[in-house]
Amino acid sequence: MTQHEIEATSSKLNLTELGIKTATIHWNLDNATLTRQTLQLGQGSLNDQGALCVSTGKFTGRSPKDKFIVKDSWTSDTIDWGDINIPTSEDVYDRLYDKMVAFLSERELWARNCYAGAHSEYRINVTVVNTTPWASLFCNNLFIRPTAEEHESFEKGWLILQAPEFEADPEIDGTRQRNFTIVNFSKKVILIGGSAYTGEMKKGIFSVLNFLLPYEHQILPMHCSANEGEDKDVALFFGLSGTGKTTLSADANRYLIGDDEHGWAKGAVFNFEGGCYAKCIDLSAEKEPEIYAAIQPGTLLENVSFFPGTDRVDFSDSSITENTRAAYPIHYIPHAKSISVGGNPKNIFFLTCDAFGILPPISKLTKEQAMYHFLSGYTAKVAGTEVGITEPQTTFSACFGRVFLPLHPTAYAELLGKKLEENPDVNVWLVNTGWTGGRYGVGRRMSLRYTRAMIHAAMRGDLDDVDYEAHTVFGVWKPQSCPWVPDEVLNPRNTWEDKEAYDRQALMLANLFVENFKQYADKASPAILSAAPRTSL
């Protein structure tokens, strides 16, 4: 360990100025060193592929009810306050900040400088201070790593203080319970206490970018994956859990820009991250070979179990959590772009798993329909996905990521509409990866082979000149032919034995859309409202 690595003064952000004066601080260590330190501290173990395996303890996922935003003169009239964006006071923040700084001053710490945003014009500088080496390894994988020269000139930006061992006293500190995440936009600080779940850091910065980029630059932040073809054509894939976003965006014939968070600036789509945080429950080399191959030295595996008496991970074991994760740098994926930036998208895919068997397997959206379905963010959960679910249940999450949106959802939908106006050659598609021939329990799941064929046809331009027909209820435009897909599959009503039952189910789903959309109606433009489905025939 060199003196440069442990001195707080080795960074443009001098932590002694924050009040962290007596701590031993390890700066910007590499993954091999962080892995070795984790093992020496008894905080993790290696699996048979050389990845570092750790437990995040009590919290194996985010705790959205314990995430707060400081309400002050800047944020008071800009944040969309409510159950998603929960306000807290400047006094609560100040008290917890002082307590955390005092707590951190007595410890051994790991700190690193990094970026969020692959586009050099719009990236933000982030310094992260952790109490464990493996949390710093996570940040080195998930955020963008500065070059040696960039480290030398790194300027102060956002600060994350993450201390799982530090817990709040709710009665004194004004939190809901002992764990908390507090975002202070005015001071550019995120406080995370009481939880070791590393995803709180990743999504905390995502929320920051979801506020700053549209507010300051008119850039659309997006919860989506992105890839690029040989002809530099960029495709975006939006979708909630279970819709096939990861599966369909992973394409050996295309280059990965990123798997989760992106911005759409003028003439460019860029990744926010420098790595991937892949869910790895039931992971196998056969089903997801690229992710499986990324489980190697330098990768962080969270909350996994081993086959008894071995160091081999049992990826099918969900006894700790269904939310087992692998965090690795993006270059561990063979077809990842070295600089995670592409041009304007040519095709945008909204993926939905419609368990009611109503939506077409692929349909083209007008600008107004794209805004409406973007705001709706629809999918359906089916029996077995969660305890207590025995019938299909609709799920709506605005912009396919409602819990990460500091602004009102209509602000993002309007910005999408503006981007589509500026780029009229962009195609937006609604893709149903769910059921056909009947609802869940009666029909069958859409063939992945057909879904891939339709997406590839759209990206090749094979659907540009075919005939289209409007869906009777939803109004979306159904192609009447597609290479390698039977014509009858393209019209969902034709796949149902009982056509009248299909019509009734379609109206039922349409009413669910309309009911959900009432929460946005007062701020939605007439153009968006015009794309609502019919509720009667």
C-alpha positions as semicolon CSV with decimal commas, in nm:
position;residue;x (nm);y (nm);z (nm)
1;M;0,000;0,000;0,000
2;T;0,157;0,330;-0,107
3;Q;0,121;0,656;0,078
4;H;-0,060;0,795;-0,227
5;E;-0,325;0,525;-0,191
6;I;-0,413;0,593;0,171
7;E;-0,389;0,969;0,206
8;A;-0,711;1,165;0,189
9;T;-0,520;1,445;0,015
10;S;-0,464;1,220;-0,290
11;S;-0,791;1,345;-0,439
12;K;-0,926;1,679;-0,555
13;L;-1,196;1,613;-0,293
14;N;-1,012;1,640;0,037
15;L;-1,222;1,437;0,281
16;T;-1,072;1,620;0,576
17;E;-1,271;1,921;0,460
18;L;-1,586;1,716;0,515
19;G;-1,491;1,644;0,872
20;I;-1,349;1,296;0,803
21;K;-1,013;1,368;0,965
22;T;-0,867;1,058;1,131
23;A;-0,983;0,777;0,906
24;T;-0,748;0,559;0,702
25;I;-0,862;0,602;0,343
26;H;-0,774;0,374;0,050
27;W;-0,812;0,563;-0,278
28;N;-0,904;0,420;-0,619
29;L;-0,785;0,063;-0,564
30;D;-0,806;-0,196;-0,841
31;N;-1,038;-0,497;-0,829
32;A;-0,766;-0,749;-0,747
33;T;-0,657;-0,550;-0,443
34;L;-1,016;-0,493;-0,329
35;T;-1,090;-0,865;-0,367
36;R;-0,782;-0,960;-0,165
37;Q;-0,873;-0,713;0,111
38;T;-1,229;-0,846;0,127
39;L;-1,098;-1,200;0,173
40;Q;-0,849;-1,087;0,438
41;L;-1,128;-0,916;0,632
42;G;-1,343;-1,229;0,616
43;Q;-1,619;-1,044;0,430
44;G;-1,644;-1,273;0,129
45;S;-1,520;-1,582;-0,053
46;L;-1,428;-1,684;-0,408
47;N;-1,634;-1,916;-0,621
48;D;-1,486;-2,173;-0,859
49;Q;-1,476;-1,911;-1,137
50;G;-1,276;-1,662;-0,929
51;A;-1,560;-1,416;-0,864
52;L;-1,596;-1,254;-0,522
53;C;-1,911;-1,366;-0,338
54;V;-2,054;-1,151;-0,057
55;S;-2,370;-1,113;0,147
56;T;-2,546;-0,776;0,169
57;G;-2,709;-0,884;0,494
58;K;-3,062;-0,788;0,592
59;F;-3,129;-0,592;0,272
60;T;-3,104;-0,782;-0,056
61;G;-3,284;-0,516;-0,256
62;R;-3,366;-0,147;-0,255
63;S;-3,587;0,000;0,015
64;P;-3,789;0,264;-0,176
65;K;-3,999;0,366;0,125
66;D;-3,679;0,470;0,301
67;K;-3,543;0,687;0,021
68;F;-3,587;1,061;0,076
69;I;-3,515;1,381;-0,115
70;V;-3,429;1,702;0,070
71;K;-3,702;1,959;0,012
72;D;-3,545;2,302;-0,014
73;S;-3,575;2,623;-0,215
74;W;-3,452;2,452;-0,534
75;T;-3,644;2,125;-0,520
76;S;-3,964;2,249;-0,356
77;D;-4,140;2,335;-0,682
78;T;-3,957;2,097;-0,921
79;I;-3,977;1,751;-0,764
80;D;-4,295;1,546;-0,807
81;W;-4,352;1,488;-0,436
82;G;-4,552;1,189;-0,316
83;D;-4,514;0,819;-0,237
84;I;-4,223;0,787;-0,482
85;N;-4,036;1,107;-0,404
86;I;-4,066;1,138;-0,028
87;P;-3,959;1,475;0,114
88;T;-3,739;1,528;0,415
89;S;-3,613;1,850;0,570
90;E;-3,276;2,019;0,556
91;D;-3,253;1,976;0,933
92;V;-3,293;1,597;0,908
93;Y;-3,025;1,584;0,641
94;D;-2,783;1,807;0,832
95;R;-2,821;1,604;1,151
96;L;-2,761;1,271;0,978
97;Y;-2,475;1,410;0,771
98;D;-2,293;1,529;1,083
99;K;-2,350;1,195;1,256
100;M;-2,229;0,996;0,956
101;V;-1,916;1,206;0,913
102;A;-1,831;1,157;1,281
103;F;-1,893;0,783;1,244
104;L;-1,674;0,756;0,933
105;S;-1,389;0,951;1,094
106;E;-1,309;0,659;1,322
107;R;-1,294;0,389;1,052
108;E;-1,094;0,240;0,769
109;L;-1,253;0,361;0,447
110;W;-1,240;0,299;0,075
111;A;-1,294;0,590;-0,161
112;R;-1,291;0,632;-0,536
113;N;-1,351;0,888;-0,806
114;C;-1,566;0,790;-1,101
115;Y;-1,807;0,921;-1,362
116;A;-2,175;0,867;-1,440
117;G;-2,247;0,917;-1,809
118;A;-2,034;0,794;-2,100
119;H;-2,087;1,118;-2,295
120;S;-1,803;1,349;-2,188
121;E;-2,017;1,661;-2,230
122;Y;-2,291;1,545;-1,993
123;R;-2,122;1,313;-1,744
124;I;-2,112;1,399;-1,376
125;N;-1,820;1,346;-1,140
126;V;-1,894;1,117;-0,845
127;T;-1,683;1,040;-0,539
128;V;-1,794;0,739;-0,336
129;V;-1,683;0,665;0,021
130;N;-1,750;0,311;0,147
131;T;-1,680;0,120;0,466
132;T;-1,604;-0,210;0,287
133;P;-1,364;-0,289;0,001
134;W;-1,624;-0,494;-0,185
135;A;-1,865;-0,199;-0,202
136;S;-1,582;-0,001;-0,362
137;L;-1,529;-0,288;-0,606
138;F;-1,898;-0,263;-0,699
139;C;-1,856;0,107;-0,771
140;N;-1,546;0,043;-0,981
141;N;-1,748;-0,203;-1,190
142;L;-2,075;-0,011;-1,223
143;F;-1,958;0,347;-1,260
144;I;-1,729;0,472;-1,535
145;R;-1,360;0,445;-1,455
146;P;-1,143;0,755;-1,517
147;T;-0,809;0,720;-1,694
148;A;-0,487;0,788;-1,502
149;E;-0,476;1,137;-1,652
150;E;-0,840;1,203;-1,560
151;H;-0,769;1,097;-1,201
152;E;-0,500;1,363;-1,180
153;S;-0,739;1,640;-1,286
154;F;-1,057;1,504;-1,124
155;E;-1,278;1,781;-0,987
156;K;-1,525;1,770;-0,701
157;G;-1,879;1,672;-0,804
158;W;-2,135;1,448;-0,636
159;L;-2,053;1,266;-0,313
160;I;-2,194;0,934;-0,189
161;L;-2,134;0,835;0,173
162;Q;-2,231;0,471;0,221
163;A;-2,208;0,323;0,572
164;P;-2,418;0,008;0,625
165;E;-2,299;-0,010;0,987
166;F;-2,439;0,334;1,065
167;E;-2,806;0,327;1,156
168;A;-3,043;0,615;1,222
169;D;-3,260;0,653;1,528
170;P;-3,603;0,715;1,370
171;E;-3,743;0,899;1,672
172;I;-3,453;1,142;1,679
173;D;-3,340;1,151;1,316
174;G;-3,676;1,171;1,136
175;T;-3,640;0,855;0,925
176;R;-3,900;0,580;0,884
177;Q;-3,671;0,311;1,020
178;R;-3,299;0,263;1,084
179;N;-3,193;0,236;0,720
180;F;-3,215;0,535;0,489
181;T;-3,107;0,693;0,162
182;I;-3,119;1,072;0,142
183;V;-3,053;1,268;-0,178
184;N;-2,961;1,635;-0,142
185;F;-2,960;1,799;-0,486
186;S;-2,848;2,139;-0,360
187;K;-2,541;2,001;-0,182
188;K;-2,479;1,717;-0,434
189;V;-2,467;1,451;-0,164
190;I;-2,629;1,109;-0,121
191;L;-2,628;0,955;0,228
192;I;-2,685;0,578;0,257
193;G;-2,698;0,420;0,601
194;G;-2,815;0,095;0,753
195;S;-2,818;-0,103;0,425
196;A;-2,531;-0,280;0,249
197;Y;-2,731;-0,338;-0,071
198;T;-2,506;-0,186;-0,336
199;G;-2,792;-0,115;-0,576
200;E;-2,888;0,182;-0,359
201;M;-2,576;0,362;-0,486
202;K;-2,639;0,276;-0,850
203;K;-3,005;0,378;-0,845
204;G;-2,934;0,682;-0,631
205;I;-2,717;0,826;-0,908
206;F;-2,974;0,716;-1,169
207;S;-3,235;0,926;-0,987
208;V;-2,992;1,220;-0,983
209;L;-2,943;1,196;-1,361
210;N;-3,319;1,156;-1,410
211;F;-3,352;1,500;-1,253
212;L;-3,048;1,686;-1,383
213;L;-3,040;1,578;-1,749
214;P;-3,393;1,681;-1,850
215;Y;-3,391;1,983;-1,616
216;E;-3,057;2,124;-1,733
217;H;-2,997;1,978;-2,081
218;Q;-3,329;1,853;-2,224
219;I;-3,179;1,504;-2,236
220;L;-3,422;1,214;-2,197
221;P;-3,302;0,971;-1,927
222;M;-3,419;0,617;-1,995
223;H;-3,448;0,292;-1,801
224;C;-3,365;0,070;-2,099
225;S;-3,099;-0,141;-2,267
226;A;-2,935;-0,035;-2,593
227;N;-2,740;-0,204;-2,870
228;E;-2,599;-0,112;-3,210
229;G;-2,576;-0,295;-3,543
230;E;-2,295;-0,308;-3,797
231;D;-2,458;-0,015;-3,979
232;K;-2,449;0,195;-3,658
233;D;-2,826;0,162;-3,617
234;V;-2,916;0,192;-3,248
235;A;-3,204;0,003;-3,087
236;L;-3,352;0,070;-2,742
237;F;-3,537;-0,192;-2,535
238;F;-3,771;-0,079;-2,256
239;G;-3,948;-0,329;-2,034
240;L;-4,033;-0,420;-1,678
241;S;-3,915;-0,741;-1,511
242;G;-4,014;-1,056;-1,697
243;T;-4,076;-0,895;-2,037
244;G;-3,754;-1,020;-2,198
245;K;-3,551;-0,695;-2,204
246;T;-3,218;-0,859;-2,118
247;T;-3,279;-1,164;-2,336
248;L;-3,385;-0,970;-2,645
249;S;-3,122;-0,698;-2,621
250;A;-2,840;-0,952;-2,586
251;D;-2,759;-1,020;-2,950
252;A;-2,433;-1,177;-3,070
253;N;-2,469;-0,989;-3,399
254;R;-2,496;-0,645;-3,238
255;Y;-2,279;-0,439;-3,004
256;L;-2,396;-0,370;-2,649
257;I;-2,407;-0,002;-2,553
258;G;-2,550;-0,075;-2,210
259;D;-2,802;-0,294;-2,030
260;D;-2,997;-0,065;-1,798
261;E;-2,960;0,316;-1,795
262;H;-2,915;0,557;-2,087
263;G;-2,961;0,916;-2,196
264;W;-3,087;1,041;-2,533
265;A;-2,910;1,367;-2,617
266;K;-2,910;1,551;-2,948
267;G;-2,767;1,301;-3,197
268;A;-2,653;1,050;-2,934
269;V;-2,761;0,771;-2,701
270;F;-2,514;0,714;-2,417
271;N;-2,481;0,471;-2,130
272;F;-2,485;0,609;-1,777
273;E;-2,276;0,321;-1,643
274;G;-1,948;0,142;-1,691
275;G;-2,077;-0,203;-1,607
276;C;-2,371;-0,438;-1,567
277;Y;-2,570;-0,540;-1,259
278;A;-2,728;-0,858;-1,388
279;K;-2,991;-1,058;-1,205
280;C;-2,853;-1,411;-1,195
281;I;-3,123;-1,631;-1,045
282;D;-3,134;-1,950;-1,257
283;L;-2,834;-1,829;-1,456
284;S;-2,677;-2,093;-1,680
285;A;-2,422;-2,108;-1,960
286;E;-2,689;-2,245;-2,190
287;K;-2,955;-1,977;-2,132
288;E;-2,736;-1,667;-2,096
289;P;-2,382;-1,755;-2,204
290;E;-2,245;-1,399;-2,208
291;I;-2,355;-1,321;-1,853
292;Y;-2,239;-1,661;-1,730
293;A;-1,896;-1,603;-1,886
294;A;-1,877;-1,266;-1,709
295;I;-1,867;-1,447;-1,372
296;Q;-1,487;-1,428;-1,342
297;P;-1,217;-1,258;-1,131
298;G;-1,318;-0,897;-1,071
299;T;-1,691;-0,974;-1,070
300;L;-1,893;-0,927;-0,751
301;L;-2,164;-1,186;-0,679
302;E;-2,423;-1,086;-0,419
303;N;-2,634;-1,313;-0,199
304;V;-2,570;-1,641;-0,378
305;S;-2,559;-1,993;-0,230
306;F;-2,315;-2,274;-0,297
307;F;-2,371;-2,641;-0,363
308;P;-2,297;-2,810;-0,028
309;G;-1,929;-2,871;0,032
310;T;-1,818;-2,685;-0,282
311;D;-1,727;-2,338;-0,406
312;R;-1,965;-2,375;-0,701
313;V;-2,263;-2,137;-0,699
314;D;-2,612;-2,286;-0,713
315;F;-2,778;-2,019;-0,924
316;S;-3,115;-2,192;-0,886
317;D;-3,114;-2,142;-0,508
318;S;-3,338;-1,852;-0,408
319;S;-3,330;-1,925;-0,034
320;I;-3,151;-1,596;0,036
321;T;-3,331;-1,391;-0,228
322;E;-3,469;-1,402;-0,582
323;N;-3,265;-1,088;-0,638
324;T;-2,921;-1,247;-0,664
325;R;-2,693;-1,018;-0,864
326;A;-2,364;-1,012;-1,053
327;A;-2,180;-0,680;-1,090
328;Y;-1,909;-0,670;-1,356
329;P;-1,747;-0,414;-1,590
330;I;-1,912;-0,385;-1,930
331;H;-1,599;-0,499;-2,114
332;Y;-1,659;-0,846;-1,968
333;I;-1,929;-0,875;-2,238
334;P;-1,752;-0,966;-2,565
335;H;-1,966;-0,746;-2,793
336;A;-1,973;-0,436;-2,571
337;K;-1,869;-0,106;-2,725
338;S;-1,544;0,029;-2,583
339;I;-1,702;0,376;-2,558
340;S;-2,068;0,332;-2,462
341;V;-2,211;0,593;-2,698
342;G;-2,417;0,552;-3,016
343;G;-2,613;0,776;-3,247
344;N;-2,985;0,853;-3,243
345;P;-3,199;0,540;-3,208
346;K;-3,347;0,397;-3,524
347;N;-3,586;0,160;-3,344
348;I;-3,740;0,175;-2,998
349;F;-3,907;-0,136;-2,854
350;F;-4,155;-0,123;-2,565
351;L;-4,167;-0,480;-2,432
352;T;-4,474;-0,598;-2,246
353;C;-4,573;-0,940;-2,117
354;D;-4,949;-0,923;-2,174
355;A;-5,090;-1,217;-1,977
356;F;-5,440;-1,136;-2,107
357;G;-5,348;-1,228;-2,465
358;I;-5,484;-0,906;-2,618
359;L;-5,198;-0,695;-2,752
360;P;-5,045;-0,785;-3,091
361;P;-4,705;-0,959;-3,090
362;I;-4,567;-0,649;-3,260
363;S;-4,731;-0,321;-3,356
364;K;-4,610;0,016;-3,473
365;L;-4,695;0,325;-3,267
366;T;-4,764;0,680;-3,371
367;K;-4,586;0,954;-3,178
368;E;-4,896;1,006;-2,963
369;Q;-4,934;0,633;-2,898
370;A;-4,565;0,609;-2,809
371;M;-4,607;0,882;-2,547
372;Y;-4,921;0,715;-2,409
373;H;-4,765;0,369;-2,379
374;F;-4,442;0,516;-2,244
375;L;-4,642;0,682;-1,967
376;S;-4,841;0,365;-1,905
377;G;-4,543;0,128;-1,881
378;Y;-4,769;-0,178;-1,888
379;T;-4,696;-0,543;-1,821
380;A;-4,871;-0,820;-1,627
381;K;-4,759;-1,050;-1,349
382;V;-4,868;-1,411;-1,367
383;A;-4,916;-1,687;-1,113
384;G;-4,590;-1,798;-0,957
385;T;-4,402;-1,470;-0,992
386;E;-4,501;-1,352;-0,645
387;V;-4,662;-1,512;-0,344
388;G;-5,040;-1,478;-0,351
389;I;-5,076;-1,416;-0,725
390;T;-5,312;-1,674;-0,874
391;E;-5,456;-1,468;-1,163
392;P;-5,286;-1,229;-1,406
393;Q;-5,238;-0,887;-1,250
394;T;-5,175;-0,568;-1,443
395;T;-4,867;-0,366;-1,354
396;F;-4,816;-0,009;-1,470
397;S;-4,487;0,173;-1,409
398;A;-4,458;0,510;-1,580
399;C;-4,171;0,533;-1,830
400;F;-4,084;0,173;-1,735
401;G;-3,918;0,301;-1,418
402;R;-4,157;0,510;-1,209
403;V;-3,965;0,468;-0,883
404;F;-3,662;0,649;-1,029
405;L;-3,838;0,960;-1,161
406;P;-3,795;1,280;-0,956
407;L;-3,998;1,485;-1,206
408;H;-4,362;1,428;-1,293
409;P;-4,385;1,136;-1,541
410;T;-4,550;1,354;-1,806
411;A;-4,229;1,560;-1,826
412;Y;-4,046;1,254;-1,956
413;A;-4,328;1,159;-2,194
414;E;-4,334;1,509;-2,341
415;L;-3,958;1,498;-2,383
416;L;-3,991;1,165;-2,565
417;G;-4,249;1,326;-2,793
418;K;-4,009;1,613;-2,863
419;K;-3,731;1,369;-2,951
420;L;-3,963;1,184;-3,190
421;E;-4,065;1,512;-3,355
422;E;-3,701;1,605;-3,404
423;N;-3,622;1,258;-3,539
424;P;-3,923;1,153;-3,750
425;D;-3,740;0,851;-3,892
426;V;-3,736;0,677;-3,551
427;N;-3,972;0,377;-3,533
428;V;-4,143;0,292;-3,205
429;W;-4,278;-0,061;-3,160
430;L;-4,495;-0,226;-2,896
431;V;-4,390;-0,590;-2,857
432;N;-4,601;-0,841;-2,664
433;T;-4,382;-1,120;-2,528
434;G;-4,676;-1,257;-2,327
435;W;-4,971;-1,471;-2,423
436;T;-5,157;-1,544;-2,744
437;G;-5,460;-1,760;-2,828
438;G;-5,617;-1,680;-2,491
439;R;-5,528;-1,539;-2,153
440;Y;-5,278;-1,697;-1,916
441;G;-5,396;-2,048;-1,831
442;V;-5,583;-2,084;-2,160
443;G;-5,355;-1,959;-2,435
444;R;-4,982;-2,010;-2,480
445;R;-4,672;-1,796;-2,434
446;M;-4,554;-1,614;-2,743
447;S;-4,279;-1,803;-2,923
448;L;-3,939;-1,648;-2,852
449;R;-3,838;-1,751;-3,202
450;Y;-4,122;-1,546;-3,351
451;T;-4,048;-1,249;-3,122
452;R;-3,683;-1,247;-3,228
453;A;-3,788;-1,273;-3,593
454;M;-4,021;-0,972;-3,561
455;I;-3,761;-0,760;-3,382
456;H;-3,495;-0,846;-3,638
457;A;-3,739;-0,772;-3,920
458;A;-3,813;-0,432;-3,769
459;M;-3,443;-0,353;-3,733
460;R;-3,367;-0,464;-4,091
461;G;-3,647;-0,246;-4,229
462;D;-3,850;-0,546;-4,349
463;L;-4,165;-0,399;-4,190
464;D;-4,132;-0,059;-4,353
465;D;-4,340;-0,132;-4,661
466;V;-4,589;-0,396;-4,548
467;D;-4,961;-0,336;-4,500
468;Y;-5,083;-0,232;-4,155
469;E;-5,420;-0,250;-3,984
470;A;-5,531;-0,060;-3,672
471;H;-5,622;-0,264;-3,366
472;T;-5,996;-0,226;-3,304
473;V;-5,959;-0,130;-2,936
474;F;-5,603;-0,003;-2,885
475;G;-5,558;0,159;-3,225
476;V;-5,196;0,042;-3,258
477;W;-5,086;-0,054;-3,609
478;K;-5,049;-0,428;-3,674
479;P;-4,828;-0,542;-3,964
480;Q;-5,013;-0,791;-4,183
481;S;-4,702;-0,985;-4,276
482;C;-4,354;-1,045;-4,137
483;P;-4,075;-1,272;-4,261
484;W;-4,055;-1,606;-4,079
485;V;-4,377;-1,541;-3,883
486;P;-4,716;-1,693;-3,983
487;D;-4,967;-1,420;-4,077
488;E;-5,231;-1,549;-3,835
489;V;-4,996;-1,492;-3,539
490;L;-4,978;-1,119;-3,613
491;N;-5,347;-1,059;-3,537
492;P;-5,415;-1,174;-3,180
493;R;-5,792;-1,194;-3,229
494;N;-5,740;-1,460;-3,495
495;T;-5,553;-1,680;-3,248
496;W;-5,852;-1,697;-3,013
497;E;-6,114;-1,966;-3,061
498;D;-6,384;-1,748;-2,909
499;K;-6,362;-1,412;-3,088
500;E;-6,630;-1,251;-2,872
501;A;-6,437;-1,353;-2,560
502;Y;-6,134;-1,177;-2,708
503;D;-6,337;-0,858;-2,762
504;R;-6,464;-0,861;-2,402
505;Q;-6,113;-0,918;-2,267
506;A;-5,975;-0,639;-2,488
507;L;-6,226;-0,391;-2,348
508;M;-6,149;-0,506;-1,996
509;L;-5,777;-0,439;-2,050
510;A;-5,852;-0,105;-2,216
511;N;-6,050;0,005;-1,910
512;L;-5,754;-0,085;-1,688
513;F;-5,531;0,137;-1,903
514;V;-5,777;0,425;-1,884
515;E;-5,822;0,388;-1,509
516;N;-5,446;0,388;-1,453
517;F;-5,402;0,693;-1,677
518;K;-5,637;0,908;-1,471
519;Q;-5,344;0,996;-1,241
520;Y;-5,171;1,169;-1,535
521;A;-5,472;1,313;-1,715
522;D;-5,457;1,660;-1,559
523;K;-5,096;1,714;-1,678
524;A;-5,103;1,513;-2,001
525;S;-5,133;1,700;-2,330
526;P;-5,432;1,650;-2,562
527;A;-5,198;1,465;-2,800
528;I;-5,120;1,201;-2,536
529;L;-5,482;1,172;-2,424
530;S;-5,592;1,117;-2,785
531;A;-5,400;0,787;-2,793
532;A;-5,608;0,622;-2,520
533;P;-5,774;0,292;-2,614
534;R;-6,146;0,264;-2,678
535;T;-6,356;0,138;-2,388
536;S;-6,657;0,032;-2,594
537;L;-6,723;-0,118;-2,938
